[in-house]
mmCIF file of C-alpha atoms in Angstrom:
data_model
loop_
_atom_site.group_PDB
_atom_site.id
_atom_site.type_symbol
_atom_site.label_atom_id
_atom_site.label_comp_id
_atom_site.label_asym_id
_atom_site.label_seq_id
_atom_site.Cartn_x
_atom_site.Cartn_y
_atom_site.Cartn_z
ATOM 1 C CA MET O 1 245.346 -63.328 99.806
ATOM 2 C CA VAL O 2 242.465 -60.896 99.363
ATOM 3 C CA VAL O 3 242.946 -57.710 97.387
ATOM 4 C CA VAL O 4 241.024 -54.917 99.087
ATOM 5 C CA MET O 5 239.825 -52.359 96.593
ATOM 6 C CA ASP O 6 238.005 -49.098 97.037
ATOM 7 C CA PRO O 7 234.300 -50.036 97.242
ATOM 8 C CA LEU O 8 233.498 -47.289 94.725
ATOM 9 C CA LYS O 9 235.802 -48.816 92.115
ATOM 10 C CA GLU O 10 234.896 -51.326 89.464
ATOM 11 C CA ALA O 11 235.108 -55.092 89.615
ATOM 12 C CA ILE O 12 238.000 -56.641 87.704
ATOM 13 C CA VAL O 13 237.384 -59.395 85.193
ATOM 14 C CA VAL O 14 240.464 -61.459 84.330
ATOM 15 C CA TYR O 15 240.207 -63.397 81.073
ATOM 16 C CA ASP O 16 242.419 -65.215 78.558
ATOM 17 C CA GLY O 17 243.600 -62.465 76.229
ATOM 18 C CA SER O 18 244.996 -65.036 73.771
ATOM 19 C CA CYS O 19 241.595 -66.632 73.159
ATOM 20 C CA PRO O 20 239.542 -65.060 70.344
ATOM 21 C CA ILE O 21 236.248 -66.206 71.866
ATOM 22 C CA CYS O 22 237.293 -64.723 75.212
ATOM 23 C CA GLN O 23 238.286 -61.460 73.496
ATOM 24 C CA ALA O 24 234.969 -61.262 71.626
ATOM 25 C CA THR O 25 233.018 -62.099 74.763
ATOM 26 C CA MET O 26 234.847 -59.430 76.734
ATOM 27 C CA ALA O 27 234.116 -56.848 74.023
ATOM 28 C CA TRP O 28 230.428 -57.856 74.179
ATOM 29 C CA VAL O 29 230.437 -57.614 77.991
ATOM 30 C CA MET O 30 232.108 -54.204 78.025
ATOM 31 C CA ARG O 31 229.570 -52.761 75.558
ATOM 32 C CA ARG O 32 226.824 -53.759 78.018
ATOM 33 C CA ALA O 33 228.544 -53.086 81.344
ATOM 34 C CA LEU O 34 227.093 -50.514 83.677
ATOM 35 C CA PRO O 35 229.232 -47.352 83.647
ATOM 36 C CA ASN O 36 232.407 -47.674 85.728
ATOM 37 C CA SER O 37 231.412 -51.143 86.935
ATOM 38 C CA LEU O 38 233.971 -53.394 85.278
ATOM 39 C CA ARG O 39 237.630 -53.370 84.322
ATOM 40 C CA PRO O 40 238.810 -56.062 81.883
ATOM 41 C CA VAL O 41 242.313 -57.395 82.489
ATOM 42 C CA PRO O 42 243.868 -59.995 80.187
ATOM 43 C CA CYS O 43 245.489 -62.875 82.037
ATOM 44 C CA GLN O 44 248.742 -62.256 80.187
ATOM 45 C CA SER O 45 249.021 -58.578 81.172
ATOM 46 C CA GLU O 46 251.221 -57.022 83.813
ATOM 47 C CA ASP O 47 248.058 -55.428 85.207
ATOM 48 C CA ARG O 48 246.937 -58.874 86.372
ATOM 49 C CA LEU O 49 250.149 -59.327 88.324
ATOM 50 C CA MET O 50 249.765 -55.895 89.886
ATOM 51 C CA LEU O 51 246.013 -55.883 90.530
ATOM 52 C CA CYS O 52 245.328 -59.567 91.165
ATOM 53 C CA PRO O 53 248.506 -61.272 92.372
ATOM 54 C CA GLN O 54 246.439 -63.980 94.057
ATOM 55 C CA ILE O 55 245.303 -65.290 90.651
ATOM 56 C CA SER O 56 248.033 -67.437 89.139
ATOM 57 C CA GLU O 57 248.523 -67.542 85.380
ATOM 58 C CA GLU O 58 247.640 -71.232 85.434
ATOM 59 C CA ASP O 59 244.350 -70.524 87.225
ATOM 60 C CA CYS O 60 243.429 -67.613 84.992
ATOM 61 C CA MET O 61 244.120 -69.654 81.856
ATOM 62 C CA ARG O 62 241.730 -72.290 83.166
ATOM 63 C CA ALA O 63 238.773 -69.962 83.891
ATOM 64 C CA ILE O 64 237.542 -66.390 83.916
ATOM 65 C CA HIS O 65 237.951 -64.653 87.289
ATOM 66 C CA LEU O 66 235.892 -61.812 88.696
ATOM 67 C CA VAL O 67 237.445 -59.824 91.537
ATOM 68 C CA LEU O 68 234.662 -57.946 93.274
ATOM 69 C CA PRO O 69 235.229 -54.528 94.854
ATOM 70 C CA ASP O 70 235.080 -56.150 98.322
ATOM 71 C CA GLY O 71 238.035 -58.394 97.357
ATOM 72 C CA ARG O 72 236.139 -61.643 96.848
ATOM 73 C CA VAL O 73 237.315 -63.670 93.844
ATOM 74 C CA LEU O 74 234.851 -65.752 91.837
ATOM 75 C CA ALA O 75 236.069 -68.109 89.121
ATOM 76 C CA GLY O 76 234.561 -69.947 86.160
ATOM 77 C CA ASP O 77 230.852 -70.646 86.302
ATOM 78 C CA ARG O 78 230.642 -69.067 89.771
ATOM 79 C CA ALA O 79 231.719 -65.702 88.317
ATOM 80 C CA LEU O 80 229.002 -65.586 85.665
ATOM 81 C CA PRO O 81 225.951 -64.574 87.770
ATOM 82 C CA SER O 82 227.857 -61.678 89.364
ATOM 83 C CA LEU O 83 229.211 -60.652 85.972
ATOM 84 C CA PHE O 84 225.709 -60.585 84.448
ATOM 85 C CA ARG O 85 224.511 -58.418 87.355
ATOM 86 C CA LEU O 86 226.903 -55.730 86.071
ATOM 87 C CA LEU O 87 225.370 -55.676 82.572
ATOM 88 C CA LYS O 88 222.565 -53.433 81.377
ATOM 89 C CA ARG O 89 219.464 -55.429 80.409
ATOM 90 C CA TRP O 90 221.154 -58.770 81.179
ATOM 91 C CA ARG O 91 220.747 -58.994 84.966
ATOM 92 C CA TRP O 92 217.931 -61.504 84.549
ATOM 93 C CA VAL O 93 220.510 -64.044 83.321
ATOM 94 C CA ALA O 94 222.069 -64.031 86.810
ATOM 95 C CA ILE O 95 218.762 -65.234 88.254
ATOM 96 C CA VAL O 96 218.517 -68.023 85.674
ATOM 97 C CA LEU O 97 222.125 -69.119 86.264
ATOM 98 C CA GLU O 98 221.442 -69.400 89.986
ATOM 99 C CA LEU O 99 218.482 -71.774 89.554
ATOM 100 C CA PRO O 100 219.282 -75.217 91.000
ATOM 101 C CA VAL O 101 219.241 -76.959 87.611
ATOM 102 C CA PHE O 102 221.822 -74.546 86.182
ATOM 103 C CA ARG O 103 223.950 -74.544 89.334
ATOM 104 C CA HIS O 104 224.146 -78.316 89.009
ATOM 105 C CA VAL O 105 225.072 -78.352 85.300
ATOM 106 C CA SER O 106 227.112 -75.160 84.933
ATOM 107 C CA PRO O 107 230.401 -76.320 86.542
ATOM 108 C CA ARG O 108 230.758 -79.175 84.056
ATOM 109 C CA ALA O 109 229.485 -77.162 81.103
ATOM 110 C CA TYR O 110 231.839 -74.275 81.877
ATOM 111 C CA ALA O 111 234.820 -76.600 82.375
ATOM 112 C CA TRP O 112 234.109 -78.350 79.056
ATOM 113 C CA PHE O 113 233.795 -75.063 77.163
ATOM 114 C CA ALA O 114 236.918 -73.550 78.780
ATOM 115 C CA THR O 115 238.969 -76.661 78.012
ATOM 116 C CA ASN O 116 237.796 -76.720 74.391
ATOM 117 C CA ARG O 117 237.623 -72.961 73.700
ATOM 118 C CA PHE O 118 240.403 -72.996 71.106
ATOM 119 C CA VAL O 119 238.869 -75.918 69.203
ATOM 120 C CA ILE O 120 235.495 -74.136 69.313
ATOM 121 C CA ALA O 121 237.141 -70.874 68.192
ATOM 122 C CA ARG O 122 238.811 -72.608 65.258
ATOM 123 C CA LEU O 123 235.638 -74.423 64.203
ATOM 124 C CA ALA O 124 233.613 -71.198 64.518
ATOM 125 C CA GLY O 125 236.092 -69.297 62.347
ATOM 126 C CA PHE O 126 237.503 -67.062 65.091
ATOM 127 C CA CYS O 127 241.141 -68.062 64.423
ATOM 128 C CA ARG O 128 243.294 -66.649 61.643
ATOM 129 C CA THR O 129 245.299 -69.181 59.651
ATOM 130 C CA GLY O 130 248.701 -69.774 61.234
ATOM 131 C CA SER O 131 247.824 -67.935 64.461
ATOM 132 C CA PRO O 132 248.602 -69.464 67.874
ATOM 133 C CA CYS O 133 244.841 -69.800 68.328
ATOM 134 C CA GLU O 134 244.576 -71.882 65.183
ATOM 135 C CA GLN O 135 247.405 -74.129 66.378
ATOM 136 C CA LYS O 136 245.915 -74.539 69.882
ATOM 137 C CA GLY O 137 242.537 -75.375 68.337
ATOM 138 C CA ARG O 138 243.796 -78.340 66.347
ATOM 139 C CA SER O 139 242.706 -81.666 67.730
ATOM 140 C CA LYS O 140 245.290 -84.427 67.939
ATOM 141 C CA SER O 141 243.514 -86.321 65.169
ATOM 142 C CA SER O 142 243.539 -83.448 62.626
#
């Protein structure tokens, strides 16, 4: 299913609202976004169900999704170049991410980071003690 949006409206970025790294990244992105270009929607929100019913909760917990104004949906590493094109002074990153060497490596690198984001968040000090993030970030050996 393709959601057709008004071409003058912003793209929608669906992210894991329970992940502190994802929250911090989205705050960083929104401070740099071109005016009226991007609408952040946490995966866990009712807005996602209303605006992006084609993105399941399971899929959106696995990777960031960017729904473009023309209705196309890009996920994970494939969303990043288009997302960077919407940021002031960061468009050059889109060009770098589309170079063959990065296009070859980025799917695996993104998948690894997304799978381990709670462990990374805990190790980087993003999780508060006792929070769900802190619990999700514990490895089986700790």
